[in-house]
Short mmCIF file of C-alpha atoms in Angstrom, two decimals:
data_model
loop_
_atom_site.label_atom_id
_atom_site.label_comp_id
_atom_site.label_asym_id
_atom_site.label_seq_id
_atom_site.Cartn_x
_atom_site.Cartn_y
_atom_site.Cartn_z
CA UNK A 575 -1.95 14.74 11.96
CA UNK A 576 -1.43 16.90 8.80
CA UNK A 577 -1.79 16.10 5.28
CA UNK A 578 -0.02 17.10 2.29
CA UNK A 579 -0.19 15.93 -1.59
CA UNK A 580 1.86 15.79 -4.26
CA UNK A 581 1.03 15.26 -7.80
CA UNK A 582 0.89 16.37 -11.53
CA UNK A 583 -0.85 18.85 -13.31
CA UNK A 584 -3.87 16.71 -14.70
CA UNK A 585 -7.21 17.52 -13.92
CA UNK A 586 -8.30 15.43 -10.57
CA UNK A 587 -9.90 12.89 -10.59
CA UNK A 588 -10.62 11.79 -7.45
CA UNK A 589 -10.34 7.97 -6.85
CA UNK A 590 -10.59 7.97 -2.69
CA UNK A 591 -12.91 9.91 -0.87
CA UNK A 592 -13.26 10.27 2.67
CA UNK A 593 -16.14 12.58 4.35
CA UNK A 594 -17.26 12.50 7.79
CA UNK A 595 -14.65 9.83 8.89
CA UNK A 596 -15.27 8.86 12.50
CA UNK A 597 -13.58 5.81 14.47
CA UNK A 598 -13.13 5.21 17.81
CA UNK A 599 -11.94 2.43 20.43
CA UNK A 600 -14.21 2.03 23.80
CA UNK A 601 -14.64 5.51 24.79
CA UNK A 602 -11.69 6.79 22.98
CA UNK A 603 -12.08 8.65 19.43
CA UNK A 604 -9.36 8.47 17.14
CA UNK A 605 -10.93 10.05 14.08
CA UNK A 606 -13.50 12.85 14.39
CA UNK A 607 -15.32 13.72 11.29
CA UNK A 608 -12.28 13.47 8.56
CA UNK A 609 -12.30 14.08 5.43
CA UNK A 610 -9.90 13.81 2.70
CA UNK A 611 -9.56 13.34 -0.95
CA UNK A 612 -6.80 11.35 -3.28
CA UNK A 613 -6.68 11.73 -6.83
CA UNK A 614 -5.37 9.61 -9.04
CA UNK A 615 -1.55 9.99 -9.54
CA UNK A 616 -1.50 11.93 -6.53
CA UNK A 617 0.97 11.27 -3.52
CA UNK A 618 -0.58 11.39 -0.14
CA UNK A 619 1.42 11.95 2.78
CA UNK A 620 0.37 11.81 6.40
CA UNK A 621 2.20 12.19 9.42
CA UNK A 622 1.88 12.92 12.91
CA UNK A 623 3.26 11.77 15.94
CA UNK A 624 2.63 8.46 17.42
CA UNK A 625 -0.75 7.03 18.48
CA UNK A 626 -2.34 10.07 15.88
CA UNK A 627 -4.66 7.94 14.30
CA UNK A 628 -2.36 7.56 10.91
CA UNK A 629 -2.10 4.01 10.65
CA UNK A 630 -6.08 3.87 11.45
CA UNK A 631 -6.92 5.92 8.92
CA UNK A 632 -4.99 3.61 6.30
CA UNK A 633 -6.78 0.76 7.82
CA UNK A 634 -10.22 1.43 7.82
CA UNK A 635 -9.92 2.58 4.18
CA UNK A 636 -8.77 -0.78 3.30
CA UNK A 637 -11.84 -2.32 5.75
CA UNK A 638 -9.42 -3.55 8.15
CA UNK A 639 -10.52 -1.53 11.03
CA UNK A 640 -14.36 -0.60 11.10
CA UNK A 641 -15.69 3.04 11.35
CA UNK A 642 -18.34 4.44 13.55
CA UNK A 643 -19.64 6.68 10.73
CA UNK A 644 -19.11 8.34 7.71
CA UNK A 645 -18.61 7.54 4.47
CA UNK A 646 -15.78 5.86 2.22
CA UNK A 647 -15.74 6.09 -1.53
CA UNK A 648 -13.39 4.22 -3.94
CA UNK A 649 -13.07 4.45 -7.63
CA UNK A 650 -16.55 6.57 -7.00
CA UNK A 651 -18.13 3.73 -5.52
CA UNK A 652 -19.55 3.60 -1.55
CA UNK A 653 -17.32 0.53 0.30
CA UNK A 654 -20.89 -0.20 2.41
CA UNK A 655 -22.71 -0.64 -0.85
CA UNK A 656 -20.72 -3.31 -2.14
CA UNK A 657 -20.86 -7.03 -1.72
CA UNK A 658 -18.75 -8.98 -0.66
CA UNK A 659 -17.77 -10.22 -3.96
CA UNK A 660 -17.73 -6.54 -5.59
CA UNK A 661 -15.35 -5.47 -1.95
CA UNK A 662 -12.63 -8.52 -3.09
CA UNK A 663 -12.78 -7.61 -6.63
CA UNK A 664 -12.01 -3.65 -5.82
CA UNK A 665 -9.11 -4.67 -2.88
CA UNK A 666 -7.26 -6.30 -5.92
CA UNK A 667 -6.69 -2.78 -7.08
CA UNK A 668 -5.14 -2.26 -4.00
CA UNK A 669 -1.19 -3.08 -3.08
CA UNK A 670 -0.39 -2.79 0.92
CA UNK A 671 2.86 -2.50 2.06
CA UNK A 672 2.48 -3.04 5.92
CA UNK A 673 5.31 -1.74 8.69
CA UNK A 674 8.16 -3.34 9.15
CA UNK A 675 7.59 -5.50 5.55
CA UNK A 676 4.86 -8.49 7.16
CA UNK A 677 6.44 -10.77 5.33
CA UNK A 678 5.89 -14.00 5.96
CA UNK A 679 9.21 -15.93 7.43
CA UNK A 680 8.62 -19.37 6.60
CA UNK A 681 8.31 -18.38 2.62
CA UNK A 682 10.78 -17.10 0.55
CA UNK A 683 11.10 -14.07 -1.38
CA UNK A 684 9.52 -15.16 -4.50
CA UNK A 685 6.76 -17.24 -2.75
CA UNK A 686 5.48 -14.16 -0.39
CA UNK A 687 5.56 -12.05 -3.60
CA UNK A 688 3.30 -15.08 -5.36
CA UNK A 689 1.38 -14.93 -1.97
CA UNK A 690 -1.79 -12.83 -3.58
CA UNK A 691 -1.39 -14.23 -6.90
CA UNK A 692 -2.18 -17.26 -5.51
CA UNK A 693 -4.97 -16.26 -3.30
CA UNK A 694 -6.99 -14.28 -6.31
CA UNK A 695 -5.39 -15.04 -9.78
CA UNK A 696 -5.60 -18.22 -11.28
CA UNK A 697 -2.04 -18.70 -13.09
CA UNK A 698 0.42 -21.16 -13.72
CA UNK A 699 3.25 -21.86 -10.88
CA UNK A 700 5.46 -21.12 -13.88
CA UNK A 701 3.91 -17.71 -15.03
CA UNK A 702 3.48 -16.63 -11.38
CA UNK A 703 7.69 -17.41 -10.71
CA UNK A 704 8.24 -15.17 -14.24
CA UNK A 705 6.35 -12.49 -12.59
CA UNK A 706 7.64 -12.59 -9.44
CA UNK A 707 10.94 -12.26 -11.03
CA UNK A 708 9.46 -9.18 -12.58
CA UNK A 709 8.69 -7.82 -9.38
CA UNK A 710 11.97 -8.17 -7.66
CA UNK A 711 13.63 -6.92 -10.85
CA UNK A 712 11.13 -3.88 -10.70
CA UNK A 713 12.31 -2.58 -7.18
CA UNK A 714 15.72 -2.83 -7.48
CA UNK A 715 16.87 -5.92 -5.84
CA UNK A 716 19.15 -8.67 -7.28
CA UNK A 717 17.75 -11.54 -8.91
CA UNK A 718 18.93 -13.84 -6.18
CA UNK A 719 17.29 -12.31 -3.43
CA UNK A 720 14.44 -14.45 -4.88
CA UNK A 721 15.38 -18.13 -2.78
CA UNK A 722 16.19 -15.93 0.13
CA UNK A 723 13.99 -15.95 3.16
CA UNK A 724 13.10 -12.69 5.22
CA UNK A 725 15.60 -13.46 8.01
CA UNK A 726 18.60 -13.41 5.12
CA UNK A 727 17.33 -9.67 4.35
CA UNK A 728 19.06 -6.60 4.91
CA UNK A 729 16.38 -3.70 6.54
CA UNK A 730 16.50 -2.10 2.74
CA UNK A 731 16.20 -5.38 0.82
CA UNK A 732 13.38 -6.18 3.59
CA UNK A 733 11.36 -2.91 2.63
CA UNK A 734 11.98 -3.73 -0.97
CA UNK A 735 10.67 -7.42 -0.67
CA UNK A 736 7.32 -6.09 0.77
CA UNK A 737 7.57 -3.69 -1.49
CA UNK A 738 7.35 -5.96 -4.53
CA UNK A 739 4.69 -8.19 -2.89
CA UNK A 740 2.21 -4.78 -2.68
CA UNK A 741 2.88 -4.72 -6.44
CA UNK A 742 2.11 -8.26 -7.20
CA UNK A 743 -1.11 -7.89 -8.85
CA UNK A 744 -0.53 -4.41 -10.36
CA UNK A 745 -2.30 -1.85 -8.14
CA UNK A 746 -4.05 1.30 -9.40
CA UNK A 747 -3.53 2.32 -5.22
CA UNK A 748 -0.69 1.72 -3.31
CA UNK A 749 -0.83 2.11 0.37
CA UNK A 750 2.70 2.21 2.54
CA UNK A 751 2.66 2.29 6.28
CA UNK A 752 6.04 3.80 7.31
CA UNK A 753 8.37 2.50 4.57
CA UNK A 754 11.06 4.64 5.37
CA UNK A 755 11.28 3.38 9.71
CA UNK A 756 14.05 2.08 10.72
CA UNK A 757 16.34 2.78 7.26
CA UNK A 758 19.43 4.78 7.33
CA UNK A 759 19.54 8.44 5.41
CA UNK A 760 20.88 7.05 2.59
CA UNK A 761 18.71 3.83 1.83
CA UNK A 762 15.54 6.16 3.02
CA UNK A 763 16.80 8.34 0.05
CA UNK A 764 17.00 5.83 -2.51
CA UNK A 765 13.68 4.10 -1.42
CA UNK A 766 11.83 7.62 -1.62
CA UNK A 767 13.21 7.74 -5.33
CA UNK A 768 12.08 4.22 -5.67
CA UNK A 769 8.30 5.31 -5.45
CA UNK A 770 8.61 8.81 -7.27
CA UNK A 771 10.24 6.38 -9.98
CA UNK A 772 7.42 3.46 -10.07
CA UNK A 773 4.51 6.27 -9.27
CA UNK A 774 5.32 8.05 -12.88
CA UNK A 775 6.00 4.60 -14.87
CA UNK A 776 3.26 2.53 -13.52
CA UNK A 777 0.71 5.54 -13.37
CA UNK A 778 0.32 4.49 -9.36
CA UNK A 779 -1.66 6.46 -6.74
CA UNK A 780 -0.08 6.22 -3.49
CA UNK A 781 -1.06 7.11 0.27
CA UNK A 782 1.97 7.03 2.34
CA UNK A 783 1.48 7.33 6.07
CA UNK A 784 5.37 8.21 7.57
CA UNK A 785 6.80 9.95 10.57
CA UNK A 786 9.80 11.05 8.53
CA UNK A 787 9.52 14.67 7.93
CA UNK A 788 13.01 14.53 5.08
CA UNK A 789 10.85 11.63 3.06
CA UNK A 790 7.72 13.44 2.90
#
């Protein structure tokens, strides 16, 4: 697995820390003693080849998988130390784009981008359909793919669905877990420009874990 960055010329400031990173399965270890830092503005890629322990590292830095050791910092602040209160107020600075999009079939569009609005905001349904608008107007697809249902999706429209839904309550961190797979060359291309192009306007910090060597 092998990590690269790309970012501006700012000084760092570092808003994920990783040191000492251990997780394992049974008997098996997946992560020995990582470490790694993201700054803010920065791109993280990682890649590696399947089964490498990339989409476990993304996981338990969102608390989704637990770690044997180590220590996880975010926005300079220890994930153990936190309560439960102080963990759900910090993962709302988050945005997740999962594999393959995880959207959810039975809800359209609009509705799985109002998903996490829902779940932490408390807005009206009609503020939360004007931003969800926003969204879908911010990545790139047409207005009407809002009434359309994940099974109506093309693969590209699909990855730009989830994409707006991981933008829903305006990250400072953006994590995306292969968002390039299964794309062809030339809707890989445009999606890599679509994160260069929302990194720089909405000052985002993303982690991107990928297996495609021409999108990192």
């Amino acid at each position: 697995m092998t990590v690269t960055t790309q970012g501006g010329q700012r000084q760092r400031e570092i808003v994920v820390s990783v040191r000492g990173l251990e997780v394992g399965f049974g008997d098996k270890t997946i992560l020995d003693r990582l470490d790694i830092e993201i700054a803010r503005g920065e791109i993280l890629g990682v890649i590696g080849a399947s089964g490498s322990g990339k989409s476990v590292l993304a996981r338990t830095i969102l608390g989704l998988v637990p770690k044997r050791g180590g220590v996880i910092e975010i926005f300079g602040q220890d994930v153990d130390t936190l309560s439960a209160r102080e963990r759900r107020t910090m993962e709302q600075r988050f945005g997740v784009m999962f594999q393959h999009g995880a959207l959810f079939s039975s809800l359209t569009v609009a509705d799985n981008i109002q998903f996490p609005m829902r779940e932490s905001l408390e807005l009206s349904p009609r503020l939360m359909a004007e931003m969800a608008m926003l969204k879908i107007e911010l990545v790139g697809l047409p207005l009407d793919a809002a009434g359309k249902y994940p099974w109506e999706l093309s693969g590209g429209m699909t990855k730009r669905a989830a994409l707006a839904r991981a933008l829903a309550l305006d990250p400072e961190i953006l994590f995306l877990d292969e968002p390039t797979s299964g794309l062809d060359p030339i809707a890989a291309d445009a999606f890599d420009e679509l994160i260069l192009t929302l990194r720089g306007s909405l000052d985002l910090t993303v982690m991107m874990i990928t297996h495609d060597l021409s999108s990192l």
